[in-house]
Tab-separated table of C-alpha atoms and ligand atoms in Angstrom:
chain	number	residue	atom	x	y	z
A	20	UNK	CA	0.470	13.575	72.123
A	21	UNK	CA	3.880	13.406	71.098
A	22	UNK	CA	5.493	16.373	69.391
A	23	UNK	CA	5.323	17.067	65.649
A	24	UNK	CA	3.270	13.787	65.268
A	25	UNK	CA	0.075	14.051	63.720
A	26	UNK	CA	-3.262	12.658	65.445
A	27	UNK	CA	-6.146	11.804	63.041
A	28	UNK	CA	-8.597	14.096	63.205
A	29	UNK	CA	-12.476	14.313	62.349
A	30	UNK	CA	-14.842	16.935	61.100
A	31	UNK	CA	-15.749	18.143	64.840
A	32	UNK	CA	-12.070	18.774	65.297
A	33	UNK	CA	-12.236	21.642	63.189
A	34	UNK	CA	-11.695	23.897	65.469
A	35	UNK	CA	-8.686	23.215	66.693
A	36	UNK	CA	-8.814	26.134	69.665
A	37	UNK	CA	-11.205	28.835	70.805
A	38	UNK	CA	-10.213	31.799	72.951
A	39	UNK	CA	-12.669	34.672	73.219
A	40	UNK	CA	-10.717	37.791	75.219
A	41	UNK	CA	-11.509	40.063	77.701
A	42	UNK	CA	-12.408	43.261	74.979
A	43	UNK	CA	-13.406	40.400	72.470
A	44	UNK	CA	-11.616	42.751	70.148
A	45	UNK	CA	-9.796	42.020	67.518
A	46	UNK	CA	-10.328	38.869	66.378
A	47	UNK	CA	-7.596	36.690	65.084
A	48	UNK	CA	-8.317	33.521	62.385
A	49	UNK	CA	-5.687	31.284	61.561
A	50	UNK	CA	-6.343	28.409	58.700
A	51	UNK	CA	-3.523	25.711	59.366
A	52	UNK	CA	-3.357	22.018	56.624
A	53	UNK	CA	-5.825	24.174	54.509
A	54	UNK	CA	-3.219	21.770	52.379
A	55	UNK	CA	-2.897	17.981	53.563
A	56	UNK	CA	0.673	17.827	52.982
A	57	UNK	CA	1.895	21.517	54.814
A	58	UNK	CA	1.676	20.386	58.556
A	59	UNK	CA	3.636	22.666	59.876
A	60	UNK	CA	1.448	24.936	60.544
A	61	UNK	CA	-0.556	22.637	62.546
A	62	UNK	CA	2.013	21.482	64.742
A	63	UNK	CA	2.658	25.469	65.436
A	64	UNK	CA	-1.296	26.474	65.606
A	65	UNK	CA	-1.205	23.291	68.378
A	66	UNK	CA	1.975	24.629	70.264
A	67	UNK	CA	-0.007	28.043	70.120
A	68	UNK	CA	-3.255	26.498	71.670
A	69	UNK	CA	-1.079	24.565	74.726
A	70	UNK	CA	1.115	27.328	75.653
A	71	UNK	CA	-2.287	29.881	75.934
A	72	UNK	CA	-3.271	26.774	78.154
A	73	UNK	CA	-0.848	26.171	80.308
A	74	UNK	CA	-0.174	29.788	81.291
A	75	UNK	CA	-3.544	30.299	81.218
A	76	UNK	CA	-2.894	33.428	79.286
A	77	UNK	CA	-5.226	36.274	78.899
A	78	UNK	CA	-6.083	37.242	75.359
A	79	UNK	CA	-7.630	41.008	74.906
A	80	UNK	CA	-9.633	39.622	71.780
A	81	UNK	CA	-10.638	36.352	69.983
A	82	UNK	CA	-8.501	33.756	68.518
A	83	UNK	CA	-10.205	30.750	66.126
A	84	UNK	CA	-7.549	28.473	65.003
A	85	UNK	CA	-9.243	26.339	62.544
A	86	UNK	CA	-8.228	22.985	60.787
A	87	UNK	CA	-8.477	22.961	56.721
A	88	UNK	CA	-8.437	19.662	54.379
A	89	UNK	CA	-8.805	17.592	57.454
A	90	UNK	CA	-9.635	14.180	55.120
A	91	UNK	CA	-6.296	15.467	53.464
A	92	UNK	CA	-4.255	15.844	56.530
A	93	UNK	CA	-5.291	12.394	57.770
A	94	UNK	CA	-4.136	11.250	54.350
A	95	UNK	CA	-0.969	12.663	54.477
A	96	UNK	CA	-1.896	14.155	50.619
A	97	UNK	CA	-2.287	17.775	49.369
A	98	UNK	CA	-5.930	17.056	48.750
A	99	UNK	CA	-8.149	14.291	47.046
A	100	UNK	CA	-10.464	15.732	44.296
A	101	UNK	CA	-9.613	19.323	44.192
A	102	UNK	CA	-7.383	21.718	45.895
A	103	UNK	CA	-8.902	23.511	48.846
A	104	UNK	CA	-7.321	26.913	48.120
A	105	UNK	CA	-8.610	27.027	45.015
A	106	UNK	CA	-12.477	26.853	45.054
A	107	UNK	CA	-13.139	30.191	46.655
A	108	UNK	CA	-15.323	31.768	44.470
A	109	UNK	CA	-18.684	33.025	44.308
A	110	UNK	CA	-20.105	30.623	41.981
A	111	UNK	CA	-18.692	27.602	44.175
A	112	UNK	CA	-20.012	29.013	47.357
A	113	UNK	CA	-23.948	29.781	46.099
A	114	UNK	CA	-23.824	25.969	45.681
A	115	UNK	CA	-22.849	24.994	49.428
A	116	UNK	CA	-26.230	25.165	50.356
A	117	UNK	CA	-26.859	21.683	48.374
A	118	UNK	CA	-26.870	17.588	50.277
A	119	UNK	CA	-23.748	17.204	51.273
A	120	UNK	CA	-24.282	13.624	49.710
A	121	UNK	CA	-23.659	15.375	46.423
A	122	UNK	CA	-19.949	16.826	47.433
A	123	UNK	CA	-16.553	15.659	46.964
A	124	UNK	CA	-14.464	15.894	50.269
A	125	UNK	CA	-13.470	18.977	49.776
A	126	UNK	CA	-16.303	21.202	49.192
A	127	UNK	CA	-17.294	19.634	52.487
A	128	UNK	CA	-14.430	20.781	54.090
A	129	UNK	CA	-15.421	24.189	52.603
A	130	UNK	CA	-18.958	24.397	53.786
A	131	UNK	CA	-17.765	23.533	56.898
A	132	UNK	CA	-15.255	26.467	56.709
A	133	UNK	CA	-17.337	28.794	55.661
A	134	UNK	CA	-20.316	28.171	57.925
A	135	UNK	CA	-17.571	28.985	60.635
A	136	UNK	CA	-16.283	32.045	59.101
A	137	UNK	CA	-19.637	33.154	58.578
A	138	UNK	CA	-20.613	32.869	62.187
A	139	UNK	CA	-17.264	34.276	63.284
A	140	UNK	CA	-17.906	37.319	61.482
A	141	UNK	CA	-21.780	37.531	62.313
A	142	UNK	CA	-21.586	37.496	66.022
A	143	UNK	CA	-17.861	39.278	66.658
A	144	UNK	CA	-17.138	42.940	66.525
A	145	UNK	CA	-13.854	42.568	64.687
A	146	UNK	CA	-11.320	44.168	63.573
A	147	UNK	CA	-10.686	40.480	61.798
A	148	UNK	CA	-7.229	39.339	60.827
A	149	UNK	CA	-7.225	36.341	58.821
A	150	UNK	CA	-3.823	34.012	58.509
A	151	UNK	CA	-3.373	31.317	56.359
A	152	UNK	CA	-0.221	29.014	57.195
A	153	UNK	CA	1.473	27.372	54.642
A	154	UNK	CA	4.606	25.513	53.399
A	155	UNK	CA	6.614	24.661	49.953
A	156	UNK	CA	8.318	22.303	48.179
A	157	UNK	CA	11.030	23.961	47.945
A	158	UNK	CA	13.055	25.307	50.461
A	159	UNK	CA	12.764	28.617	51.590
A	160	UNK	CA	13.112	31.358	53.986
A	161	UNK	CA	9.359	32.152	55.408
A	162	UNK	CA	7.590	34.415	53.440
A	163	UNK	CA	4.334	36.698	53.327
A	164	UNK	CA	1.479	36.514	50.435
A	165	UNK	CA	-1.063	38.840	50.290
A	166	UNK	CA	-3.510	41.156	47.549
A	167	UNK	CA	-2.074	44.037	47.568
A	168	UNK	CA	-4.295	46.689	49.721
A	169	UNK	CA	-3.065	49.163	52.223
A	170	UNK	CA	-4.305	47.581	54.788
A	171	UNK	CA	-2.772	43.987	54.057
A	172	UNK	CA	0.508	45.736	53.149
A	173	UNK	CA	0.533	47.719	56.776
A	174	UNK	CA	0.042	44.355	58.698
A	175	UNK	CA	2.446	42.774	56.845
A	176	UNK	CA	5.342	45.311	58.019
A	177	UNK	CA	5.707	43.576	61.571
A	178	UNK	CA	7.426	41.024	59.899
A	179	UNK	CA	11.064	41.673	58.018
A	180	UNK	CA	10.632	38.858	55.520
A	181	UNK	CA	9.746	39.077	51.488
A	182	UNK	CA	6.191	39.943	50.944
A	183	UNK	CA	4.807	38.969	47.258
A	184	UNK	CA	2.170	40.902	45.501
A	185	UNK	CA	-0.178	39.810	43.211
A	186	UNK	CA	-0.210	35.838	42.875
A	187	UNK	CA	-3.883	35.897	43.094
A	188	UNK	CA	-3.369	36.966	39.400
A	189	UNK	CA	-2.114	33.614	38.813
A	190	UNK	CA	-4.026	31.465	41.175
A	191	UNK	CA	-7.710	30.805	40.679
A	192	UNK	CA	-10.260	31.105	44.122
A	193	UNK	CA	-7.852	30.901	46.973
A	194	UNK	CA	-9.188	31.181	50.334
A	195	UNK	CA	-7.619	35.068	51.251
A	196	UNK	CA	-8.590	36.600	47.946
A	197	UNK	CA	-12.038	35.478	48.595
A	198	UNK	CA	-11.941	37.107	52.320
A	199	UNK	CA	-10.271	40.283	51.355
A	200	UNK	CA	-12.976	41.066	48.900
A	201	UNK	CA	-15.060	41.174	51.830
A	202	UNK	CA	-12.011	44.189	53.253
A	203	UNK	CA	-11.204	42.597	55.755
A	204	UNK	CA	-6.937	41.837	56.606
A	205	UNK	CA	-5.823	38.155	55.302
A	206	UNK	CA	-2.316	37.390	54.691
A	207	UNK	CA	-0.694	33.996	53.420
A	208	UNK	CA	2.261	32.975	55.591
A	209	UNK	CA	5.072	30.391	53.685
A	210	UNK	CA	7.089	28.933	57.379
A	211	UNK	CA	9.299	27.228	54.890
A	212	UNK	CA	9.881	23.710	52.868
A	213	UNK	CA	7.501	21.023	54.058
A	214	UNK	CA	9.272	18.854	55.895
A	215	UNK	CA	11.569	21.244	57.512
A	216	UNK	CA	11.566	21.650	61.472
A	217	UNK	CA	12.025	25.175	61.209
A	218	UNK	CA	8.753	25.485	59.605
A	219	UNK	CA	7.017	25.120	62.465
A	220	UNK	CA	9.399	27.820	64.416
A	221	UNK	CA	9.080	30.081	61.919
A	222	UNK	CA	4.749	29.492	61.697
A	223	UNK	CA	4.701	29.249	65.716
A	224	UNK	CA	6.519	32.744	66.182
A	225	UNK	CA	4.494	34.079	63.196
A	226	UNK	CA	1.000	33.495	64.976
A	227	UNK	CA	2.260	34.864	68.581
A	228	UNK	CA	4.351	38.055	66.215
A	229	UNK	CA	0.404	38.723	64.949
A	230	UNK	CA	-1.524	38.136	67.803
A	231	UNK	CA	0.435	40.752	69.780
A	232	UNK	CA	0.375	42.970	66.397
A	233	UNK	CA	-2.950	42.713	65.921
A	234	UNK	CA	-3.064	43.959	69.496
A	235	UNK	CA	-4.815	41.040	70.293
A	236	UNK	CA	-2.529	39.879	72.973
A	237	UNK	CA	-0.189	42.151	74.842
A	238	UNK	CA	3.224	41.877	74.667
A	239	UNK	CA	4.166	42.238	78.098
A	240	UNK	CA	1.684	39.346	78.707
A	241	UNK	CA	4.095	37.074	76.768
A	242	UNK	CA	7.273	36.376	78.596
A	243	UNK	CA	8.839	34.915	74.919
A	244	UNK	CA	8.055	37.449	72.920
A	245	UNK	CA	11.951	38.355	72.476
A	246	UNK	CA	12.558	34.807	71.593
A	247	UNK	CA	9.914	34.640	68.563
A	248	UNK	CA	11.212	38.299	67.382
A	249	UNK	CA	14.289	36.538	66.935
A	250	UNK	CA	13.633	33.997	65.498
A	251	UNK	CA	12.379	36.687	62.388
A	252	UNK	CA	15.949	38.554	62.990
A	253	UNK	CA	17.904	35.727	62.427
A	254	UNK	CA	16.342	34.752	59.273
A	255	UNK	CA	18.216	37.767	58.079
A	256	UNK	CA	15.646	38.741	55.656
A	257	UNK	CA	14.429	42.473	54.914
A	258	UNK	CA	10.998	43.357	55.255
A	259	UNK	CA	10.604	43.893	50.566
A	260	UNK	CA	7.853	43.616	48.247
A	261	UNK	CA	8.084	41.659	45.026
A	262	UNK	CA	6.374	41.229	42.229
A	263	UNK	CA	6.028	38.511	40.189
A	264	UNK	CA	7.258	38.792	36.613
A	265	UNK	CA	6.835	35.643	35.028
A	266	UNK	CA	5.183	32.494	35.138
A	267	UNK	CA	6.266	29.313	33.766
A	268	UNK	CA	2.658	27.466	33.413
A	269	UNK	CA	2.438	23.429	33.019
A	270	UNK	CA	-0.031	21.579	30.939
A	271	UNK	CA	-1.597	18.742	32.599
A	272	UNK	CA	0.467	16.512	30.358
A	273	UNK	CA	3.733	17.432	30.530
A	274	UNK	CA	7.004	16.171	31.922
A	275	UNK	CA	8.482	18.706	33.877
A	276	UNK	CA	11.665	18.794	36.134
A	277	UNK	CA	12.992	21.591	37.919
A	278	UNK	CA	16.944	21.693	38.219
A	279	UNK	CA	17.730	20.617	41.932
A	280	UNK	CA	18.599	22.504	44.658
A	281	UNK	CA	16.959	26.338	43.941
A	282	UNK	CA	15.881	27.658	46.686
A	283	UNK	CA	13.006	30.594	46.788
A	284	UNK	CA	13.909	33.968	46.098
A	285	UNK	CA	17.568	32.366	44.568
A	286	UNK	CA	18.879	34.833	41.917
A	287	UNK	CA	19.233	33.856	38.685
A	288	UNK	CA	20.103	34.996	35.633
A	289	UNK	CA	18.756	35.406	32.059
A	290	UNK	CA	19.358	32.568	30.208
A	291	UNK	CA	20.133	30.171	33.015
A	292	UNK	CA	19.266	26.491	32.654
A	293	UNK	CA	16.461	26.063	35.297
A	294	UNK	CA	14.234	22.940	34.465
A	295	UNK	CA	13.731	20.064	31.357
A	296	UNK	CA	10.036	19.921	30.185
A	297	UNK	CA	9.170	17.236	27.822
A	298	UNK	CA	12.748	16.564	27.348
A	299	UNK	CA	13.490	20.030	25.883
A	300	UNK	CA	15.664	22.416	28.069
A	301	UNK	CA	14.302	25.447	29.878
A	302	UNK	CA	15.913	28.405	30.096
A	303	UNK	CA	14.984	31.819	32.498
A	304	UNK	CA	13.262	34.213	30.039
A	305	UNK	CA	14.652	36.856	32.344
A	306	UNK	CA	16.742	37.364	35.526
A	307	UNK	CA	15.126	38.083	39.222
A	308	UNK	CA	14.268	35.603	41.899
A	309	UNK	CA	13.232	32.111	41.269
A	310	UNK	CA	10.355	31.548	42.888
A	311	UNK	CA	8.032	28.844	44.367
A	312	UNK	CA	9.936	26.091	41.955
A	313	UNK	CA	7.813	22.596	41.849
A	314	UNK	CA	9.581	20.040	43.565
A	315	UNK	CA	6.074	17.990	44.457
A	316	UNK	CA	4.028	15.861	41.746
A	317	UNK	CA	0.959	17.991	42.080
A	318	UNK	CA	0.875	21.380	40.376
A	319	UNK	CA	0.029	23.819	37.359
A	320	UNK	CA	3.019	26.215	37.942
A	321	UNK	CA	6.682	25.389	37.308
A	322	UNK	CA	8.634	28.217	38.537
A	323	UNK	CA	7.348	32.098	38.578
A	324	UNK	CA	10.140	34.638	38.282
A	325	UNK	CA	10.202	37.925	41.078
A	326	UNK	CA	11.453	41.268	41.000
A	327	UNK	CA	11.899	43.338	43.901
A	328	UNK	CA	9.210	46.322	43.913
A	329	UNK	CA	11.050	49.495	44.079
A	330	UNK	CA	10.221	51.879	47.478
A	331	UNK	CA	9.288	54.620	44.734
A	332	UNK	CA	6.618	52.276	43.292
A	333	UNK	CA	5.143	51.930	46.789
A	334	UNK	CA	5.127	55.321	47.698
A	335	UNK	CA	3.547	56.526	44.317
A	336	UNK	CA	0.871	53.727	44.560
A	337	UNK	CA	-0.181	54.875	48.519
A	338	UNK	CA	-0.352	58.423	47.147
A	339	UNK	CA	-2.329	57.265	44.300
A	340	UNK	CA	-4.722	55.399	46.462
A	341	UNK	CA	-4.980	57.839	49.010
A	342	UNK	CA	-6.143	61.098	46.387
A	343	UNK	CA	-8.688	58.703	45.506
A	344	UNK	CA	-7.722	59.433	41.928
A	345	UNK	CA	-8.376	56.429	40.515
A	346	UNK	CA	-12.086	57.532	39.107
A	347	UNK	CA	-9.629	58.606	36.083
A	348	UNK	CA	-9.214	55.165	35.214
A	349	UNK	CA	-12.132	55.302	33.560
A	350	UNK	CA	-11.552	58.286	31.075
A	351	UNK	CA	-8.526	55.608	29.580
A	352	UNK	CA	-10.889	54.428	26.396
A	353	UNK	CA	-11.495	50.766	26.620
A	354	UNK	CA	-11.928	50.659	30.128
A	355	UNK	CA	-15.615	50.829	32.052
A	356	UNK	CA	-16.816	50.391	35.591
A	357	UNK	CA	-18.532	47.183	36.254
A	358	UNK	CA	-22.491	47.807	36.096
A	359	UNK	CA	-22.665	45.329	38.480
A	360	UNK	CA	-19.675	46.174	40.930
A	361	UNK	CA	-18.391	49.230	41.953
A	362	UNK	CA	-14.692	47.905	42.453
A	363	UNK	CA	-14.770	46.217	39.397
A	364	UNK	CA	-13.224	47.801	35.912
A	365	UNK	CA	-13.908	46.139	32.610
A	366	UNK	CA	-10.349	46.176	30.552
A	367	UNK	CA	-10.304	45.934	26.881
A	368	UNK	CA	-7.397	43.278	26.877
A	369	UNK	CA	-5.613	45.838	23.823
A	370	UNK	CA	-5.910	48.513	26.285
A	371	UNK	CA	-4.074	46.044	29.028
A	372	UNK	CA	-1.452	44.810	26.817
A	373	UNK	CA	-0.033	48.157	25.891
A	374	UNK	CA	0.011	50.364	28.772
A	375	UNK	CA	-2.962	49.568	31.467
A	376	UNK	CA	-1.500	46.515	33.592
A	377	UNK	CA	1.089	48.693	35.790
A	378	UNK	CA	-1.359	51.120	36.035
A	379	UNK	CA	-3.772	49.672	37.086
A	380	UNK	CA	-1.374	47.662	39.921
A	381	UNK	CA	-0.922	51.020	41.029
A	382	UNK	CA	-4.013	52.105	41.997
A	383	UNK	CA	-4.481	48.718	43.535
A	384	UNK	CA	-6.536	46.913	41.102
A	385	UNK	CA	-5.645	43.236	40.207
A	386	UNK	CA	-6.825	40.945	37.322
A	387	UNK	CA	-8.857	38.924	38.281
A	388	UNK	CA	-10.925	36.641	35.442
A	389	UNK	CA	-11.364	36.489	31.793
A	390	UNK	CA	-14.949	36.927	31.039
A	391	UNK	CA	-16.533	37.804	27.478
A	392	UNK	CA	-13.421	38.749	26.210
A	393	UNK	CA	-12.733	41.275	28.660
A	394	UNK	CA	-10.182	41.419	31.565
A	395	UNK	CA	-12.067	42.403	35.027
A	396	UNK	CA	-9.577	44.306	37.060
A	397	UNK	CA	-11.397	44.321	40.769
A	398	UNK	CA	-9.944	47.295	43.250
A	399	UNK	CA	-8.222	45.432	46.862
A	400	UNK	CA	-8.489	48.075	49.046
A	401	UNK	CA	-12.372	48.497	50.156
A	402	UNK	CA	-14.536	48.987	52.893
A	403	UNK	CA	-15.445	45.730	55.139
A	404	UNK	CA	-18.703	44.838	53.981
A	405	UNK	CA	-21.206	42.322	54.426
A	406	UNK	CA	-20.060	38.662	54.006
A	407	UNK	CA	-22.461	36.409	52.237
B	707	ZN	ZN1	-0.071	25.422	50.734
């Protein structure tokens, strides 16, 4: 197999690579091509899987590295019918039980996933830390998504790089908000532009970096580990939150063209010529960070704009969390606990517009849907509970 050259691969490839450990505790999950066109991550999951091999290296707990839109990946595209990081939601799962003669390719891929997840999480003792490798179109220095819970945010720490908050409020059913509902760690890691070779560095030294955080595999059992901390050092990123600001949102008609050459996390200013749409200029709204600008065919977002989260905001919203306070979200009028969900608020979207929204991100609730008029705000940090 020659380096960075992708083999076809078929349904019963899914799992790319096993490993149970000697305390079969943690366990580790990485997703890698969960997009067709973001192989990076699979080149680094399968550098992962023949190093382990050849050194014959003892894990303490479990690693699953598991293939995502493999019809995609041996297509070369992003995905076919529907984008796999996007159907991760109740509704979609209750109907995986039907023939999968009925399915498009990827809610096969999907059953398939989740039948593995499912059995992962039935039959190991956990604690589970779920990683999601990914790439952009534009280019960029490796970056960390994740909801924003304690737990997530702790994790994310071993890593100095940017860490967004809070894209799930753009982004309908991806594949981590769906597992952290469940409480369990997931984070999104972005090794950089698509194509780049430093993608795969950057997603290689981000599995072993979590594997030995996750105290999965120790460190002194990995004679590299200085060489894949580097490679984080160099970057010569810090280890910051954003959050993002504004979103620049496409219809499926239009003509859009970012400016070339932005990079991620690029500062701009208010007022600054970014993109054309429908042959009318675009200007930024606001100044921050550009952020995830679309420089592929396929996608519903132009450009989001970032602002770095102050360290005050963080501390306030860990004390919040940790007094357990927020039962006096309730008392605010228009807002009442879901019936049906205890880490669910219903929001009054008057209530929201004026003053709720940055409370609400403080005590660690996110919007979520739209339903009956009335924004659902649903809490991130939670116990692990049972998955479906
Ligand atoms: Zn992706």
């Amino acid at each position: 197999m020659e380096p960075n050259k992708m083999e076809s691969f078929t349904r019963e490839n899914r799992i790319l690579g096993n490993f149970y450990g000697t305390k079969n505790s943690p366990t580790v999950i990485v997703f890698a091509g969960i997009h067709g066109n973001e192989k990076a991550g699979v080149f680094a999951a399968r550098n992962v899987i023949a190093k382990i091999r050849e050194r014959n290296l003892k894990l303490r707990g479990n690693l699953h590295i598991i293939l995502g839109n493999i019809n995609a990946l041996n297509k070369g595209i992003r995905f076919e019918h529907v984008d796999l990081n996007r159907i991760w939601r109740n509704r979609n799962i209750g109907q995986l039980g039907g023939d999968d003669k009925e399915f498009n390719a990827e809610i096969i891929e999907q059953k398939d996933i989740f039948v593995i997840i499912k059995n992962i999480l039935a039959h190991e003792k956990g604690p589970f830390y779920f990683l999601d490798l990914h790439t952009t179109s534009a280019s960029s220095v490796p970056f960390i998504t994740i909801s924003d819970s304690l737990n997530n945010r702790k994790f994310s720490s071993n890593f100095p790089i940017p860490v967004v908050l809070g894209i799930e409020e753009y982004l309908d059913g991806p594949l981590l908000t769906f597992i952290n509902e469940y409480g369990h760690i997931a984070l999104g890691f972005e090794g950089g532009s698509h194509e780049s070779p430093s993608s795969v560095v950057n997603c290689e030294a981000f599995i072993w970096k979590a594997l030995v955080h996750a105290k999965c595999l120790k460190k002194s059992h990995l004679s590299d580990y200085q060489e894949y901390q580097k490679t984080f050092l160099d970057l010569g990123c810090e280890y910051q939150f954003f959050a993002i600001k504004y979103r620049y949102e496409l219809d499926q008609d239009d003509d859009f063209s970012m400016r070339p050459g932005f990079e991620n996390f690029e500062s701009i200013d208010k007022g600054e010529y970014l993109a054309t749409n429908n042959g009318v200029e675009i200007n930024a709204p606001r100044g921050g960070k550009i952020f995830m600008p679309l420089y592929q065919e396929l996608g519903e977002d132009g450009f989001f704009i970032l602002q770095k989260i102050s360290k005050f905001w963080l501390n306030a919203s860990i004390v919040a969390r940790k007094l357990k306070i927020n039962q006096f979200l309730r008392l605010i009028p228009g807002v009442k606990k879901d019936p049906e969900n205890n880490y669910t608020l219903i929001v009054n979207p008057k209530v929201a517009r004026f003053m709720a929204t940055p409370i609400f991100h403080l005590f660690g609730y996110r919007q979520q849907i739209y339903k009956d008029n009335k924004l659902h705000f649903i809490k991130r940090d939670r116990k692990i509970s049972e998955f479906l």
